[in-house]
PDB file of C-alpha atoms in Angstrom:
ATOM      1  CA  UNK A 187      -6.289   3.773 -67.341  1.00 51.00           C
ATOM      2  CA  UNK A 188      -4.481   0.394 -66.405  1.00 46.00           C
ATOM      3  CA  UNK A 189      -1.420   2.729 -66.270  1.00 47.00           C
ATOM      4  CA  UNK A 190      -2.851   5.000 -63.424  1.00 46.00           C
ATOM      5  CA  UNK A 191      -4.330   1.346 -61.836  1.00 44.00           C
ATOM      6  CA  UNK A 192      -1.202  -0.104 -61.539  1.00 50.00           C
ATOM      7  CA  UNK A 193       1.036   3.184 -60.536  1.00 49.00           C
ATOM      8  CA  UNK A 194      -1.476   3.412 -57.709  1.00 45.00           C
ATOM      9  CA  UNK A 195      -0.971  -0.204 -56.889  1.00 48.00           C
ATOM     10  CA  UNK A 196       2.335   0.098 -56.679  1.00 47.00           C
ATOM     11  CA  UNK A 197       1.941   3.120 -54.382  1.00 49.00           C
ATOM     12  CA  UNK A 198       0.317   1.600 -51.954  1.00 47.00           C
ATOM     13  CA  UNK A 199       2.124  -1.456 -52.020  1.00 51.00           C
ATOM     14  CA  UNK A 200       5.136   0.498 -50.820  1.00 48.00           C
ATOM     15  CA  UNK A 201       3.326   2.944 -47.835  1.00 46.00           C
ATOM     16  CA  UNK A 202       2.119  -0.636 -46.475  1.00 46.00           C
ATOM     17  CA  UNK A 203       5.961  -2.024 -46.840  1.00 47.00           C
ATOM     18  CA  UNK A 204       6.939   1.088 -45.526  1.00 49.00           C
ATOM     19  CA  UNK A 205       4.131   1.076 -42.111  1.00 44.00           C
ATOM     20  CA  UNK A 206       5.290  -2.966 -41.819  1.00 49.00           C
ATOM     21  CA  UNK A 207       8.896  -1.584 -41.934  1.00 48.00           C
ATOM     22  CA  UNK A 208       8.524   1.033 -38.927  1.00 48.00           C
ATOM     23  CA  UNK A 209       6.561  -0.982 -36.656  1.00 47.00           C
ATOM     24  CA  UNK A 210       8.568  -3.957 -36.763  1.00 43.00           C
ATOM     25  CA  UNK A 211      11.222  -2.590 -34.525  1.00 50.00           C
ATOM     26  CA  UNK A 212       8.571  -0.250 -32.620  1.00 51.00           C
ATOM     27  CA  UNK A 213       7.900  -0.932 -29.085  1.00 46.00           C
ATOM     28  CA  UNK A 214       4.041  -0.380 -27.946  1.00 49.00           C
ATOM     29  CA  UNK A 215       4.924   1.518 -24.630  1.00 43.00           C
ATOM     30  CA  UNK A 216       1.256   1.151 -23.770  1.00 43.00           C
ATOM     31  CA  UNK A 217       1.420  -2.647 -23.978  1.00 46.00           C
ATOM     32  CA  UNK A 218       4.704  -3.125 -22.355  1.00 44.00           C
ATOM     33  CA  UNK A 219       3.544  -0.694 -19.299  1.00 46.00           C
ATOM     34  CA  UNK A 220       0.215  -1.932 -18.532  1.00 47.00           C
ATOM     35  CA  UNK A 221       0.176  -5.246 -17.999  1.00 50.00           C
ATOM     36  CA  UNK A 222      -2.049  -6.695 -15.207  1.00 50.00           C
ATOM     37  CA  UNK A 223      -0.103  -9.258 -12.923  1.00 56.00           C
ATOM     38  CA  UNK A 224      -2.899 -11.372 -10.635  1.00 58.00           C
ATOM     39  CA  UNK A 225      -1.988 -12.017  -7.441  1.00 62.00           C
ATOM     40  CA  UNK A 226      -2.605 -16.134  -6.424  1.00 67.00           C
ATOM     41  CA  UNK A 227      -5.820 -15.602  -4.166  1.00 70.00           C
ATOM     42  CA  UNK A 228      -4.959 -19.096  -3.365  1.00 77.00           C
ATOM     43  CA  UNK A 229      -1.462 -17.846  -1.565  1.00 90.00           C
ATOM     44  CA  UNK A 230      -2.447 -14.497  -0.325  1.00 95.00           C
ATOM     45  CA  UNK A 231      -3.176 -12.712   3.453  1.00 97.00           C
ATOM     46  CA  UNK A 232      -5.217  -9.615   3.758  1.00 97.00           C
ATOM     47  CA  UNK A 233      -4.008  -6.456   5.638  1.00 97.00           C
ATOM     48  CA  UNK A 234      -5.452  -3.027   6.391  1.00 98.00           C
ATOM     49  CA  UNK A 235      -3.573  -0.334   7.724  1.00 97.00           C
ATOM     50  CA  UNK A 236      -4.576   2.601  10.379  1.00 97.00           C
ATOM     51  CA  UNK A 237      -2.521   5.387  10.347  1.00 95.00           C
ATOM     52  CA  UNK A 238      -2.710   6.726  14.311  1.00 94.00           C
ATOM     53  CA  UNK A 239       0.136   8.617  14.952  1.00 92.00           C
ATOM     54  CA  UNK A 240      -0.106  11.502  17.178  1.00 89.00           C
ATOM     55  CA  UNK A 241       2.612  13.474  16.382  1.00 85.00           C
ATOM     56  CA  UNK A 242       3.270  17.025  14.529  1.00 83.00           C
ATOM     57  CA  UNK A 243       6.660  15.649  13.357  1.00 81.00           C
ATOM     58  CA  UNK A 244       8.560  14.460  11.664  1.00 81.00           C
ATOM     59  CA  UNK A 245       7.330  16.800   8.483  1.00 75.00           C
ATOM     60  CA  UNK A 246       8.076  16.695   4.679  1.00 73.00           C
ATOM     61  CA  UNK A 247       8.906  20.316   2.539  1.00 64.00           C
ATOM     62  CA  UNK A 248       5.606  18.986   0.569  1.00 61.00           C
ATOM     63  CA  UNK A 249       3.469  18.856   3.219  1.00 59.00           C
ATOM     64  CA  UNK A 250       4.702  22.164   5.200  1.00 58.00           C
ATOM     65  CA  UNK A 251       1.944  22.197   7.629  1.00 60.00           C
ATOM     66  CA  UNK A 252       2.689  21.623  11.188  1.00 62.00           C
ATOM     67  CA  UNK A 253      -0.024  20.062  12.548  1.00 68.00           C
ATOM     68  CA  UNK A 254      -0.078  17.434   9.886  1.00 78.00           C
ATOM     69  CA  UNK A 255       2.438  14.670  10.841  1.00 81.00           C
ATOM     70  CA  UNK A 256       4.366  12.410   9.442  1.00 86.00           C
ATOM     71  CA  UNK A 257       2.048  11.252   5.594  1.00 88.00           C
ATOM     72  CA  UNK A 258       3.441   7.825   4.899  1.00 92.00           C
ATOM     73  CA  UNK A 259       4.076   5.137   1.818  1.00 93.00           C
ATOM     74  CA  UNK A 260       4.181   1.771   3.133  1.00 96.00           C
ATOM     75  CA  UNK A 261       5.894  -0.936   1.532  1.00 96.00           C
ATOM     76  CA  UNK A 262       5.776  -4.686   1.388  1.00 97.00           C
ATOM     77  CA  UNK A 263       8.935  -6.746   0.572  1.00 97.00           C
ATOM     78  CA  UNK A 264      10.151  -3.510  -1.195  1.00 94.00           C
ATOM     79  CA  UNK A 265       6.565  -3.043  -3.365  1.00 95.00           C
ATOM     80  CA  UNK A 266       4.553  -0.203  -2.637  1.00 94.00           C
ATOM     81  CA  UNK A 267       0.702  -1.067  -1.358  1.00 96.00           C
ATOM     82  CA  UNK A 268      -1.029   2.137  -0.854  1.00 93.00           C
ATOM     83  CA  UNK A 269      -0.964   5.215  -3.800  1.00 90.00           C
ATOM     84  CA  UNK A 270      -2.014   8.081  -1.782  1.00 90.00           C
ATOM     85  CA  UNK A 271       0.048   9.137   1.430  1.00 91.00           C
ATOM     86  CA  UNK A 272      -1.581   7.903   4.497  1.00 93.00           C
ATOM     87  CA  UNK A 273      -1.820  10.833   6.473  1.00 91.00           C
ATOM     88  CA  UNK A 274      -3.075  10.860  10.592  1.00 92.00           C
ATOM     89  CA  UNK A 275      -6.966   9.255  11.119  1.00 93.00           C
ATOM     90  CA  UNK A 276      -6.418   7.577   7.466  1.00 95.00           C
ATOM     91  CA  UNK A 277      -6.962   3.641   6.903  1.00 96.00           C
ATOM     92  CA  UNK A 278      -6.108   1.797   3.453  1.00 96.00           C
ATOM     93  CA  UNK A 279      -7.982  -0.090   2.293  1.00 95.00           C
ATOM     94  CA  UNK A 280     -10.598   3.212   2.750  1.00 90.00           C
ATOM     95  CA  UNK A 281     -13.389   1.150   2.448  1.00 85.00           C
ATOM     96  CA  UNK A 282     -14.460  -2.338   4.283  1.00 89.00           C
ATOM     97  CA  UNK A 283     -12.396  -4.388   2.201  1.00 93.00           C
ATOM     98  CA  UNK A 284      -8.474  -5.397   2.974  1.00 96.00           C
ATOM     99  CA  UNK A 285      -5.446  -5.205   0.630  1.00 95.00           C
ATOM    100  CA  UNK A 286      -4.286  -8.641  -0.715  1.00 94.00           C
ATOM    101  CA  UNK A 287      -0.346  -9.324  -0.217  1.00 96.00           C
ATOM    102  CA  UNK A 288       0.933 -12.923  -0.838  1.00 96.00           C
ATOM    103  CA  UNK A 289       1.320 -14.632   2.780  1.00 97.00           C
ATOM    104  CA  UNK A 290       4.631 -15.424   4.412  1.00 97.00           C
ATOM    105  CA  UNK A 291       7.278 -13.749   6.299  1.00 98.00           C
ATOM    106  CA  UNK A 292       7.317 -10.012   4.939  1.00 97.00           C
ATOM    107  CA  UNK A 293       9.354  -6.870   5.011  1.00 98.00           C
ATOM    108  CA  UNK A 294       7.379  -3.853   5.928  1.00 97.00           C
ATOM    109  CA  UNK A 295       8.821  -0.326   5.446  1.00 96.00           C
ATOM    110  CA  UNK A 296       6.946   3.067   6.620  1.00 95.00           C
ATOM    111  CA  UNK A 297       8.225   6.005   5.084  1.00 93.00           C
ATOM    112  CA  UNK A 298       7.460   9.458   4.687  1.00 89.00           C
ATOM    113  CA  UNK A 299       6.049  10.114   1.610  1.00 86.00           C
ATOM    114  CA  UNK A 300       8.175  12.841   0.520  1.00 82.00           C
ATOM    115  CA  UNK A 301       8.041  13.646  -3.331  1.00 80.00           C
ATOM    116  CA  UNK A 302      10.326  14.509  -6.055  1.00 77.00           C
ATOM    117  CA  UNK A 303       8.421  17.451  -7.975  1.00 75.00           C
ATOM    118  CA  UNK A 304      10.446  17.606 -10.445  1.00 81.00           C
ATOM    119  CA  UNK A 305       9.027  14.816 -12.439  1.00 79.00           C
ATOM    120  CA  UNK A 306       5.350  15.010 -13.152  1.00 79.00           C
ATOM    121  CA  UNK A 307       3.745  13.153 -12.394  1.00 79.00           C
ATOM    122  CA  UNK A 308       5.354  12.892  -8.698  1.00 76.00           C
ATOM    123  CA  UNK A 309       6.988  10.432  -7.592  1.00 77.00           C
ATOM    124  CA  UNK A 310       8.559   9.364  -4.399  1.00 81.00           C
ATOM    125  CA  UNK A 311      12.132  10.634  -3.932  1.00 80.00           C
ATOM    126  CA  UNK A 312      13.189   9.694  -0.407  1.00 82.00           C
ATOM    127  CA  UNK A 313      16.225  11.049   1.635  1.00 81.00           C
ATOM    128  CA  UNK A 314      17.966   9.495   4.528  1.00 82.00           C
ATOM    129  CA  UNK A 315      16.168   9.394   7.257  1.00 82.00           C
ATOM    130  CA  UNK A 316      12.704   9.426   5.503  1.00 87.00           C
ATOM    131  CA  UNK A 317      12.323   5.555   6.463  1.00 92.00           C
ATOM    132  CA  UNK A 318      10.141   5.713   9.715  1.00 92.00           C
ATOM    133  CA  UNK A 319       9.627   2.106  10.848  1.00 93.00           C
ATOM    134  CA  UNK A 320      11.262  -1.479   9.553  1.00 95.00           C
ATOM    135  CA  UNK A 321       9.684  -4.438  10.589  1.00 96.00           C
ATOM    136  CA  UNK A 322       8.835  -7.997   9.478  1.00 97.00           C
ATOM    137  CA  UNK A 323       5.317 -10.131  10.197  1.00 96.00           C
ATOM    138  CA  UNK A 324       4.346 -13.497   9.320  1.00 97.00           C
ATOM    139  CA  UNK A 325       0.818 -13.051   7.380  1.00 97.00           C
ATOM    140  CA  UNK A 326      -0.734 -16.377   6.938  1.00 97.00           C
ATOM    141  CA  UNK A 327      -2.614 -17.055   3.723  1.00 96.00           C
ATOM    142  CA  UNK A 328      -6.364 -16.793   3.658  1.00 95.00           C
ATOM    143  CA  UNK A 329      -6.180 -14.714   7.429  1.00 97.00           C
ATOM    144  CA  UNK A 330      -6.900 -11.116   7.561  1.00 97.00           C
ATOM    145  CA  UNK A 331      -5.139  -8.611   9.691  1.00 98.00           C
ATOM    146  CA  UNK A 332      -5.037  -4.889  10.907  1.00 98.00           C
ATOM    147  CA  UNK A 333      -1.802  -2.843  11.204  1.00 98.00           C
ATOM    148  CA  UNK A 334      -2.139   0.102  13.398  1.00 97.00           C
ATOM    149  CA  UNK A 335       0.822   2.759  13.021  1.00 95.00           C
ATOM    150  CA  UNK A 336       1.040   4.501  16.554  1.00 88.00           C
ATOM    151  CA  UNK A 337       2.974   4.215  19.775  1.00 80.00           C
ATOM    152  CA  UNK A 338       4.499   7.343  21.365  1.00 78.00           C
ATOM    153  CA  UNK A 339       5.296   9.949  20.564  1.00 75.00           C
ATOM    154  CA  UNK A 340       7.819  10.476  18.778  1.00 78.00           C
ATOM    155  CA  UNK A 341       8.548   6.736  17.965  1.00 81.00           C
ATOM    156  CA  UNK A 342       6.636   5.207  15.016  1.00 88.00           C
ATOM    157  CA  UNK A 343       5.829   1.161  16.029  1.00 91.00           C
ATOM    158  CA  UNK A 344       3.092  -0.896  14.070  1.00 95.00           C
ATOM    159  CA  UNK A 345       1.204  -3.337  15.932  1.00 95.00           C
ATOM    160  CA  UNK A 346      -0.378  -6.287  14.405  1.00 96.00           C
ATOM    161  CA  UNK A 347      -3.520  -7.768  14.969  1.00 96.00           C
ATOM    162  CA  UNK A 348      -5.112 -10.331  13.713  1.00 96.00           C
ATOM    163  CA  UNK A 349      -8.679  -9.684  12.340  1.00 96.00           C
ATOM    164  CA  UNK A 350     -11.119 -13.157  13.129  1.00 95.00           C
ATOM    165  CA  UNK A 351     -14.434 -13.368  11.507  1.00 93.00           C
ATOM    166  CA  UNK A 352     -16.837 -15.349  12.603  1.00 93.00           C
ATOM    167  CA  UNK A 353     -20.713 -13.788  10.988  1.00 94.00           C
ATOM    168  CA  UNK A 354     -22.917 -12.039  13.101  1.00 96.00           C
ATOM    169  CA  UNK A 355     -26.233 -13.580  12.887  1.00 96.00           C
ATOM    170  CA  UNK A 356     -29.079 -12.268  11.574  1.00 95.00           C
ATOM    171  CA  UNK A 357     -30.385  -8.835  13.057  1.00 95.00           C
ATOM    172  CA  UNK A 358     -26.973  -8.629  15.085  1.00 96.00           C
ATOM    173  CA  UNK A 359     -23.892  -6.750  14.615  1.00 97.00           C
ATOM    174  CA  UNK A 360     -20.321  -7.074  15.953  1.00 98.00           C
ATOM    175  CA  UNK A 361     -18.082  -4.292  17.619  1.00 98.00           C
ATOM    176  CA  UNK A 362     -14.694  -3.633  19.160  1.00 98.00           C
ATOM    177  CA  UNK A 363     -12.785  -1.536  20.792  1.00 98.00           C
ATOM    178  CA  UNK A 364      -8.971  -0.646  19.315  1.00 98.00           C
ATOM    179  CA  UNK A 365      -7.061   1.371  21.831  1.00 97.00           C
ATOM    180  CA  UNK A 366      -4.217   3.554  20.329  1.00 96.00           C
ATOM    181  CA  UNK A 367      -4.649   6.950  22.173  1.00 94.00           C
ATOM    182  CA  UNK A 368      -0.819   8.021  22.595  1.00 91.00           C
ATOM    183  CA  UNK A 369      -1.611   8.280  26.508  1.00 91.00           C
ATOM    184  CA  UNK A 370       0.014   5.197  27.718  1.00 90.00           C
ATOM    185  CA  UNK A 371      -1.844   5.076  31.096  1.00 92.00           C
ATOM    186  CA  UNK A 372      -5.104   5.812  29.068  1.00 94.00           C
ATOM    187  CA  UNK A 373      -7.412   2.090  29.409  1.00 96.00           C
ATOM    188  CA  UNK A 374     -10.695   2.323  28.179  1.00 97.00           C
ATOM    189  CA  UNK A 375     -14.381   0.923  29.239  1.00 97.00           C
ATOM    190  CA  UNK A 376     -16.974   1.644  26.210  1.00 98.00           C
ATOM    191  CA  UNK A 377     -20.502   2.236  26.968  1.00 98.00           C
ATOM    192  CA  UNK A 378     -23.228   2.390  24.945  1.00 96.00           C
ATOM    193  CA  UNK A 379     -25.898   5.149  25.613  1.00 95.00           C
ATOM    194  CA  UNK A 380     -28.723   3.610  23.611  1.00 92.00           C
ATOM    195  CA  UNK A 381     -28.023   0.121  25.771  1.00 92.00           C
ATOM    196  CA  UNK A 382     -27.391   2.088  29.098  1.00 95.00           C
ATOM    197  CA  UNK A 383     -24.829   0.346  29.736  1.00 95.00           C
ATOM    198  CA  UNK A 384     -20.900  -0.942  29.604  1.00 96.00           C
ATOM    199  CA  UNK A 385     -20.555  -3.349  26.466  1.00 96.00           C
ATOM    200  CA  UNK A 386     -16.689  -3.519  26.506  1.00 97.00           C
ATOM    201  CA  UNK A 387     -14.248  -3.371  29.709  1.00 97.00           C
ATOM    202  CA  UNK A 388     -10.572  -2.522  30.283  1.00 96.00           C
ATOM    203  CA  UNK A 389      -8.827  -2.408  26.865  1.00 97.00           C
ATOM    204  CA  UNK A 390      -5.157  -1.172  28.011  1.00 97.00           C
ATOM    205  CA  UNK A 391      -3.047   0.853  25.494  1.00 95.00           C
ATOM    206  CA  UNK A 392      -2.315  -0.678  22.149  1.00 95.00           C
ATOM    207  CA  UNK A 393      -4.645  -3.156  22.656  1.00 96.00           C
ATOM    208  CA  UNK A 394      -7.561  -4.634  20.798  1.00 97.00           C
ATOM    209  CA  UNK A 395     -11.000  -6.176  22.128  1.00 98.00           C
ATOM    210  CA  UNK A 396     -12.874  -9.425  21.317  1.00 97.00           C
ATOM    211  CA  UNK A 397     -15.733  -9.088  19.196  1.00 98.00           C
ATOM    212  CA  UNK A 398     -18.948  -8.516  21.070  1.00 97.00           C
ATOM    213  CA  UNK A 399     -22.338  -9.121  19.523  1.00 97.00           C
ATOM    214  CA  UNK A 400     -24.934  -6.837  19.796  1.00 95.00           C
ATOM    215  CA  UNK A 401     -28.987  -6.309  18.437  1.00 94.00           C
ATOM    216  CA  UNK A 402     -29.541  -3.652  16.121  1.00 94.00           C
ATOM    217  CA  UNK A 403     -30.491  -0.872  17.600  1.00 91.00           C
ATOM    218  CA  UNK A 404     -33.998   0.893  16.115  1.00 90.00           C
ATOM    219  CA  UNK A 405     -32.173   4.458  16.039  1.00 92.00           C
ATOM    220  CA  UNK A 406     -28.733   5.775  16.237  1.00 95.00           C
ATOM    221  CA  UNK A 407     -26.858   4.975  19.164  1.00 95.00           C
ATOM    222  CA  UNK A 408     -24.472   6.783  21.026  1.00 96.00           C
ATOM    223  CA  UNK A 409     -20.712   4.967  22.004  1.00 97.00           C
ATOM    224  CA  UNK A 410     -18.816   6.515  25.223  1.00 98.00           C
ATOM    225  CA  UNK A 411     -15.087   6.019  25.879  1.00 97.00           C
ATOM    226  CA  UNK A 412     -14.275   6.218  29.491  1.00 97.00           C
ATOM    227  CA  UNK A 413     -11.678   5.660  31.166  1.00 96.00           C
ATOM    228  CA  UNK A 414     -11.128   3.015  33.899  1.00 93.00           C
ATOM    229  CA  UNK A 415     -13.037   3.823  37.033  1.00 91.00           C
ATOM    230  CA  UNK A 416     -14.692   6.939  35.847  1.00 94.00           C
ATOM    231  CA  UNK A 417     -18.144   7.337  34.651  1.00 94.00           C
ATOM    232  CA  UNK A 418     -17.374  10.469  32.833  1.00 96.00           C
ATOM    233  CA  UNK A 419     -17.291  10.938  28.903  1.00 96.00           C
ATOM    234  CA  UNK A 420     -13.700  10.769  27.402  1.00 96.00           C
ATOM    235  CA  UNK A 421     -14.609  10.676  24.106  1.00 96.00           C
ATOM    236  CA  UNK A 422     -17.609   9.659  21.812  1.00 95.00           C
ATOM    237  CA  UNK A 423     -18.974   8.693  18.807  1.00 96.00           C
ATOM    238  CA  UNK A 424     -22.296  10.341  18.497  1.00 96.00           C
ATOM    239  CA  UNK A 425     -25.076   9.100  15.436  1.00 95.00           C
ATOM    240  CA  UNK A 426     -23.546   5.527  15.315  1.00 96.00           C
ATOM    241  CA  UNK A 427     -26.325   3.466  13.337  1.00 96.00           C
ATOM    242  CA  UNK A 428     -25.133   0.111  12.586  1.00 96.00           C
ATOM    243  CA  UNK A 429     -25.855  -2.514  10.039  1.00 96.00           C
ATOM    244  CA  UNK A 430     -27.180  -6.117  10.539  1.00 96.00           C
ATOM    245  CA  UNK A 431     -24.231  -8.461   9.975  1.00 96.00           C
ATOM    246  CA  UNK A 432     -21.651  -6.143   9.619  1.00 97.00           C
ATOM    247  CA  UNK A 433     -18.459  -5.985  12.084  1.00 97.00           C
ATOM    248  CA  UNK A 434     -16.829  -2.856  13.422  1.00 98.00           C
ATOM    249  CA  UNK A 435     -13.818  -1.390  15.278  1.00 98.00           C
ATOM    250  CA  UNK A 436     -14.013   1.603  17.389  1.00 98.00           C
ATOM    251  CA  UNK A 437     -10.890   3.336  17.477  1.00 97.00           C
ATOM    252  CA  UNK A 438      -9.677   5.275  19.999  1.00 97.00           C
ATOM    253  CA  UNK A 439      -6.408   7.752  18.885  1.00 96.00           C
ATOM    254  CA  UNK A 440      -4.928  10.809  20.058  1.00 94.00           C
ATOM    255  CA  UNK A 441      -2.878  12.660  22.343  1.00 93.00           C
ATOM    256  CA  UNK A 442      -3.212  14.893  24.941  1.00 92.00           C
ATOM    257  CA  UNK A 443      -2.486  18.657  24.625  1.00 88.00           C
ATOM    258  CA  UNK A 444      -1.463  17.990  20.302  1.00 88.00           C
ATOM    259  CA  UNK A 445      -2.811  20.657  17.992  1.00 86.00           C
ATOM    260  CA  UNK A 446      -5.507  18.679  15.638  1.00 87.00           C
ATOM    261  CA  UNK A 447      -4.791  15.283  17.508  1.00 90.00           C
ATOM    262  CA  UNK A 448      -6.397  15.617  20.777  1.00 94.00           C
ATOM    263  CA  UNK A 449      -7.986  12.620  21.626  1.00 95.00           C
ATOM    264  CA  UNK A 450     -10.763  11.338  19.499  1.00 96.00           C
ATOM    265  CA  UNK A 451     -13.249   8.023  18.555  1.00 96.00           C
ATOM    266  CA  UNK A 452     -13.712   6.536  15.042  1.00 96.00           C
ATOM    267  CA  UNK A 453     -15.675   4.141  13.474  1.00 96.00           C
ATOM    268  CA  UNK A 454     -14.014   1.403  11.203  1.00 96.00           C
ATOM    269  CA  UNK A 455     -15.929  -1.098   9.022  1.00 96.00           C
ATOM    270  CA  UNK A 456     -13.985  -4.520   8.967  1.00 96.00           C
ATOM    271  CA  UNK A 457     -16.705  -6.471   7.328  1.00 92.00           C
TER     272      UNK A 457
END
């Protein structure tokens, strides 16, 4: 009996030398590619990005559809923010909050987001030509800003704007108006059905409103885009029912005459 004991002693003493003996040179491919890196909060500006551009071209073979437009990766000082292409009418962050980038003077690249298939999962295999738009802006830490990807057609420009907030108070709300319909002559007057009346006046082509402050109102409201000196409807936003202390941007995007981008209004939560 102490003969089996110690034969099975012995046994295991060498499968555990054996396990120590393969995992000392092993590399955990889990641990070494998923490791968290914090950004400094303390160092960082806050960006969202609004992809208007109202063009059919230029397209990508993985996106054959020709009323879709250019679908875009953008980059900051060569890292990639956003993981899903951001195709016409999107905005990333898709929700009210804004993507953290550390502040300073930064490289931004929009590209098409053409994908090499051949590796699963995809990936981004770019050609020449793919890049779209290079520029650089100065984000400031602890500020918050909006980058609207428009211009016209067919050049790609981003315009930055910086995003203030100061609170509504209590039983308030904020809006503005963000004009980037491709119609360079377009300048637009908002009105506000439920208020009968103008709220916002004269916001030229890629340009963006002060906030304005308004009550809540007790149903849904209505918001008209018109266009300087006419009374008539552009566009609208029907069913617009706002909440107390939150901040919004009404968007205005579009061209004229292009399939699945003719002119349009859309809400944005900023806050």
């Amino acid at each position: 009996m102490k003969k089996i004991f110690n034969c099975i002693t012995i046994l295991l003493s060498a499968i555990v030398i054996g396990i120590s003996s393969c995992n000392k040179d092993e590399v955990n491919l889990i641990d070494e590619n998923n490791k968290w890196i914090y950004l400094d909060s303390s160092n960082s500006a806050n960006i969202k990005i609004i992809q208007c551009f109202a063009g059919n071209t230029p397209q990508i073979p993985t996106a054959p559809n020709i009323t879709t437009g250019p679908q875009v990766f953008i980059y900051a000082n060569g890292k990639k923010l956003n993981g899903t292409a951001l195709s016409y009418g999107g905005v990333f962050p898709t929700t009210n909050v804004y993507s953290n980038i550390p502040a300073g003077s930064t490289r931004f690249d929009i590209i098409n987001a053409r994908l090499n298939l051949s590796v699963v999962p995809n990936i981004p295999g770019f050609i020449a030509g793919d890049t779209l738009a290079t520029f650089t802006a100065t984000v400031d830490k602890g500020k918050y800003y909006s980058f609207y990807i428009g211009d016209t057609v067919p050049t790609v420009r981003v315009s930055v704007k910086e995003d203030n907030f100061i609170v509504p108070v209590y039983q308030t709300y904020k809006i503005r108006v963000a004009n980037f319909l491709m119609n360079p002559l377009d300048t637009l007057t908002l009105f506000s059905v439920r208020q009968n009346a103008e709220i916002i006046s004269n916001i030229t082509h890629k340009n963006v409103s002060d906030w304005v402050q308004l009550p809540l109102p007790i149903i849904s409201d209505t918001l008209v885009f018109r266009k300087k000196g006419s009374t008539a409807a552009y566009v609208q936003f029907n069913g617009f029912s706002p909440v107390g202390l939150r901040m919004y941007t009404l968007l205005g995007r579009g061209k004229t005459a292009v399939t699945s981008k003719t002119p349009a209004a859309g809400i944005i939560i900023n806050r």
